mmCIF file with all atom_site columns, C-alpha atoms in Angstrom:
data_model
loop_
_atom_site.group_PDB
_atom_site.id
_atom_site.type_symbol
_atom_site.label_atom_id
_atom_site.label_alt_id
_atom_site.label_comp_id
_atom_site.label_asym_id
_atom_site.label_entity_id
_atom_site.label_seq_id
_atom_site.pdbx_PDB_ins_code
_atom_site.Cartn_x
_atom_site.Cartn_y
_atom_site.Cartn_z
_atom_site.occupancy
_atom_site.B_iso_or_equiv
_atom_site.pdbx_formal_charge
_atom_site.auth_seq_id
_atom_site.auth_comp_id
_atom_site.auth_asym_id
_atom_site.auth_atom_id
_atom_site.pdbx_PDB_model_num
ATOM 1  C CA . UNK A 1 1  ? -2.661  -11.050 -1.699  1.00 57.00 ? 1  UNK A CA 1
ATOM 2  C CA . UNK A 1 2  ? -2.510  -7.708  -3.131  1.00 62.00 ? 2  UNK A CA 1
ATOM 3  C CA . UNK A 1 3  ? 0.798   -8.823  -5.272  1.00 62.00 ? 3  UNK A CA 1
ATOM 4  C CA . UNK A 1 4  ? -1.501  -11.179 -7.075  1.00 66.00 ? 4  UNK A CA 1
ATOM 5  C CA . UNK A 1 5  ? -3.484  -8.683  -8.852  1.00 70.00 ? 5  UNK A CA 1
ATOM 6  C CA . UNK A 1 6  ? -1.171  -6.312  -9.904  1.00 72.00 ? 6  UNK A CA 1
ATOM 7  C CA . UNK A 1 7  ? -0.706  -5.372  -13.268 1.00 74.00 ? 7  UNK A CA 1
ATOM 8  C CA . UNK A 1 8  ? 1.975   -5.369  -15.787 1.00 81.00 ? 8  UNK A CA 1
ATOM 9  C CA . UNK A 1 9  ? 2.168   -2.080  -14.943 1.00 82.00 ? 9  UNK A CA 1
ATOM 10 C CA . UNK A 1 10 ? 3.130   -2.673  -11.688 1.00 83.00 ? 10 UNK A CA 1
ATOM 11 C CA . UNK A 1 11 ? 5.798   -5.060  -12.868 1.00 84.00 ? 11 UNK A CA 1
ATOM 12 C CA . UNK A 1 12 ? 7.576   -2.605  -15.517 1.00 89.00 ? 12 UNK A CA 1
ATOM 13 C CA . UNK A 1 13 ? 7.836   -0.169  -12.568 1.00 88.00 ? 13 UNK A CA 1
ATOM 14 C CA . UNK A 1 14 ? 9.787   -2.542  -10.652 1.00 88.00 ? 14 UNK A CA 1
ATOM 15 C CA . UNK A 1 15 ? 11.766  -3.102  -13.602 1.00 92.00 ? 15 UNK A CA 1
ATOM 16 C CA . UNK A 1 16 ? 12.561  0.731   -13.988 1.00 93.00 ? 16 UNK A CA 1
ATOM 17 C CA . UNK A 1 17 ? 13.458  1.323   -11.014 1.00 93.00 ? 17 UNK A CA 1
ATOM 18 C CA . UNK A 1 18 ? 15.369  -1.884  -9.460  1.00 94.00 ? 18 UNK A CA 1
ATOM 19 C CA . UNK A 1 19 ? 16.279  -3.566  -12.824 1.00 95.00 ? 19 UNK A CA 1
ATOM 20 C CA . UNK A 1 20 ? 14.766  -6.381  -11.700 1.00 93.00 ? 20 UNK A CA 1
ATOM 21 C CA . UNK A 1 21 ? 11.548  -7.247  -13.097 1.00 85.00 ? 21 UNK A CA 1
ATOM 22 C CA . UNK A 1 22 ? 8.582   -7.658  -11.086 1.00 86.00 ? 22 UNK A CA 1
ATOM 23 C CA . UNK A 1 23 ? 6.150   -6.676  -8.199  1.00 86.00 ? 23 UNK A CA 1
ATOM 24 C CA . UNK A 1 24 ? 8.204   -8.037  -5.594  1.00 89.00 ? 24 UNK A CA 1
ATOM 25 C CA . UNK A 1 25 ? 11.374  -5.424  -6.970  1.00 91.00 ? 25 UNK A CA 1
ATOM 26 C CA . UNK A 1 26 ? 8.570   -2.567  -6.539  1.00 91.00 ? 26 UNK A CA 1
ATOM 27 C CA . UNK A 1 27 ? 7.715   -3.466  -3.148  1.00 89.00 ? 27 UNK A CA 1
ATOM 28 C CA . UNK A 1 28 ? 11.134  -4.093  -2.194  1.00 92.00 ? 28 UNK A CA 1
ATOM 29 C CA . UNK A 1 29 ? 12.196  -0.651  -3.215  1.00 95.00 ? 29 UNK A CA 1
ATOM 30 C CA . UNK A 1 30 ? 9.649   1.881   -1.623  1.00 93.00 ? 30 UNK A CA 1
ATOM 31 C CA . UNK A 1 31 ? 10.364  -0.014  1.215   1.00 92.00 ? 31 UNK A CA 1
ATOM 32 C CA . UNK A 1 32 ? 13.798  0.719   0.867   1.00 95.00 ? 32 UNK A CA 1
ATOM 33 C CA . UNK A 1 33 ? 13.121  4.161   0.150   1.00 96.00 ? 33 UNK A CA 1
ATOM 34 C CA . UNK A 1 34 ? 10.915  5.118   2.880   1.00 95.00 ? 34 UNK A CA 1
ATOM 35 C CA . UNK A 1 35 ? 13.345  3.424   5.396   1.00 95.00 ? 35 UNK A CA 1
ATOM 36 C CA . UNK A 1 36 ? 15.925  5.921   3.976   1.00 97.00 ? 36 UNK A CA 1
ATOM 37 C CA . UNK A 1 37 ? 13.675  8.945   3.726   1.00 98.00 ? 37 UNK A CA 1
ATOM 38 C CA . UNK A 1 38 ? 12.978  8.483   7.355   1.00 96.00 ? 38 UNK A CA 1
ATOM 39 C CA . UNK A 1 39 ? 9.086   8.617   6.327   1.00 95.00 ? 39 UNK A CA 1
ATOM 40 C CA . UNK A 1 40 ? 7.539   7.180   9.541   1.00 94.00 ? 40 UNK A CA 1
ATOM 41 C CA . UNK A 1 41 ? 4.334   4.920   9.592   1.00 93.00 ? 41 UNK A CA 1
ATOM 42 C CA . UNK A 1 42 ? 0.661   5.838   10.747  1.00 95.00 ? 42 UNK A CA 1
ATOM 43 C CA . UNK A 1 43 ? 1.299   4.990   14.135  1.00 96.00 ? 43 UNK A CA 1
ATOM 44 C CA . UNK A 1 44 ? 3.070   8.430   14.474  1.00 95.00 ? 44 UNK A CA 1
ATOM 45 C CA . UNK A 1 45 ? 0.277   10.438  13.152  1.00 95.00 ? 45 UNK A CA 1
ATOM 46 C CA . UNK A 1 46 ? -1.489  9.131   15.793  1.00 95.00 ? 46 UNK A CA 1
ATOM 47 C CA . UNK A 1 47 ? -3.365  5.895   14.452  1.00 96.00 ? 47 UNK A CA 1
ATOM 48 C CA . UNK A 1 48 ? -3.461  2.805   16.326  1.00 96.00 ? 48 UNK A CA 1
ATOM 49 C CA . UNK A 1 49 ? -4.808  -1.111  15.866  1.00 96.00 ? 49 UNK A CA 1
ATOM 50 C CA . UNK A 1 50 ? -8.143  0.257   17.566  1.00 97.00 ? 50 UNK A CA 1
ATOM 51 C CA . UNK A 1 51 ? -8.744  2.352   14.939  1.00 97.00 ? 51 UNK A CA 1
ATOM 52 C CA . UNK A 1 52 ? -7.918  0.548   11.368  1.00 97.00 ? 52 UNK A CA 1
ATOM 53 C CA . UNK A 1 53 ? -11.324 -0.550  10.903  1.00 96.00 ? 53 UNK A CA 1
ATOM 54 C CA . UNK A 1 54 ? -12.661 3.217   11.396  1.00 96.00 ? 54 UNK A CA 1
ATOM 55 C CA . UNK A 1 55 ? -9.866  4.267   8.721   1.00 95.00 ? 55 UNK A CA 1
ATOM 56 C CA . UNK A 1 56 ? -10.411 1.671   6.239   1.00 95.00 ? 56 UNK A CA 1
ATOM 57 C CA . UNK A 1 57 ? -14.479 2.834   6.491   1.00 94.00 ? 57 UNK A CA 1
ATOM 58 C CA . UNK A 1 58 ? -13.551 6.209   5.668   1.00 93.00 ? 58 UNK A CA 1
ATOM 59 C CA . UNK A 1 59 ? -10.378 5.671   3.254   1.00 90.00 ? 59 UNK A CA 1
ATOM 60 C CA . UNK A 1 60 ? -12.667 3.610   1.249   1.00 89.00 ? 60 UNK A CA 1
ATOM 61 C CA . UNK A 1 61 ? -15.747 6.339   1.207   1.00 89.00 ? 61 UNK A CA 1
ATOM 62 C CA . UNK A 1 62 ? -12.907 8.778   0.367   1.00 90.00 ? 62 UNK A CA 1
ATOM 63 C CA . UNK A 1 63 ? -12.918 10.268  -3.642  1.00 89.00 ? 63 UNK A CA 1
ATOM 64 C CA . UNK A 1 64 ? -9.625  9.698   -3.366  1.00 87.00 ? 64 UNK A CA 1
ATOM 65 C CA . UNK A 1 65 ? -9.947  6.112   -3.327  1.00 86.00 ? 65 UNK A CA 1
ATOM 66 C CA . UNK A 1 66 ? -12.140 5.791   -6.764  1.00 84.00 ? 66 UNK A CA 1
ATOM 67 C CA . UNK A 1 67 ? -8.978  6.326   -8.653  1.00 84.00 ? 67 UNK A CA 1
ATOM 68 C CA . UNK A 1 68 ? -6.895  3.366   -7.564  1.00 82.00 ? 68 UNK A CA 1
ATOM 69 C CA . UNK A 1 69 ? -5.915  1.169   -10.170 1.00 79.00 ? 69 UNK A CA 1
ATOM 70 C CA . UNK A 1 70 ? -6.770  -1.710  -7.927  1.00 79.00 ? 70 UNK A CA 1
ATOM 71 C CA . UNK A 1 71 ? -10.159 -1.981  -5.808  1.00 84.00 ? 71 UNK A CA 1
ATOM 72 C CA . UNK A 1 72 ? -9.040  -3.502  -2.501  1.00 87.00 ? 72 UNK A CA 1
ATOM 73 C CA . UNK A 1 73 ? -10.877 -5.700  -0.623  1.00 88.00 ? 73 UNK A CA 1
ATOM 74 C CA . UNK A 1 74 ? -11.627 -4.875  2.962   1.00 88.00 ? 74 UNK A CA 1
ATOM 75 C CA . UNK A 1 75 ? -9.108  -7.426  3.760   1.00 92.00 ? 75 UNK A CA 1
ATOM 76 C CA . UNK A 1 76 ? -6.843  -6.365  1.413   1.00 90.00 ? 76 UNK A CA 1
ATOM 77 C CA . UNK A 1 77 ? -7.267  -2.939  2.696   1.00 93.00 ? 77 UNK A CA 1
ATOM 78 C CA . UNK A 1 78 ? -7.245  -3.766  6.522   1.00 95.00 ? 78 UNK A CA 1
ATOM 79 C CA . UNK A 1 79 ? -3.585  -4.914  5.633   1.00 94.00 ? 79 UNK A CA 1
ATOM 80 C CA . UNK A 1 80 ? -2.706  -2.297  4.119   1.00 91.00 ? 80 UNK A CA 1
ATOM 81 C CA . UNK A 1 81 ? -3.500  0.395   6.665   1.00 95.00 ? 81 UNK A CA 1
ATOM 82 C CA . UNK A 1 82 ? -2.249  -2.459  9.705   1.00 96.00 ? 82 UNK A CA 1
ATOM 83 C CA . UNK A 1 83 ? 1.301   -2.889  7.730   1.00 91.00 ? 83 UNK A CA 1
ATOM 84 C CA . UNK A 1 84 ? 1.279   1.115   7.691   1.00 93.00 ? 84 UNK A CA 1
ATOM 85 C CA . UNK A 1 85 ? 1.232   1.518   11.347  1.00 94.00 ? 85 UNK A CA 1
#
């Protein structure tokens, strides 16, 4: 689980923004905020379950990706994008 290997960093964010302290606060409150931002999930952009595997390839080939503070696993990742739909 993602959640697991998140660092302290991670945790003071939650902290900031939720006054709670944690991962779990973090996670709890982009949720939160993307719910009330209206931002809609992959799915509307045209992505669907037949395709994760062919995103996750090319997310993780991406430059973008070499600056995450975590290196995913393909699992890891293939939950991501899935939980994004």
């Amino acid at each position: 689980m993602i959640t697991d290997r998140c660092g302290k960093h991670h945790a003071e964010a939650g902290e900031l923004l939720t006054g709670t302290p944690g991962v779990e606060s973090l996670l709890a409150w982009l949720v939160e905020t993307n719910q009330l931002l209206g931002i809609r999930g992959l799915a509307a952009l045209g992505l669907d379950e037949s395709r994760v595997d062919e995103a996750c390839e090319k997310g993780r080939a991406a430059s973008s990706m070499k600056g995450n503070p975590l290196d995913l696993t393909t699992d890891e990742l293939r939950a991501v994008v899935t939980e994004s739909l």
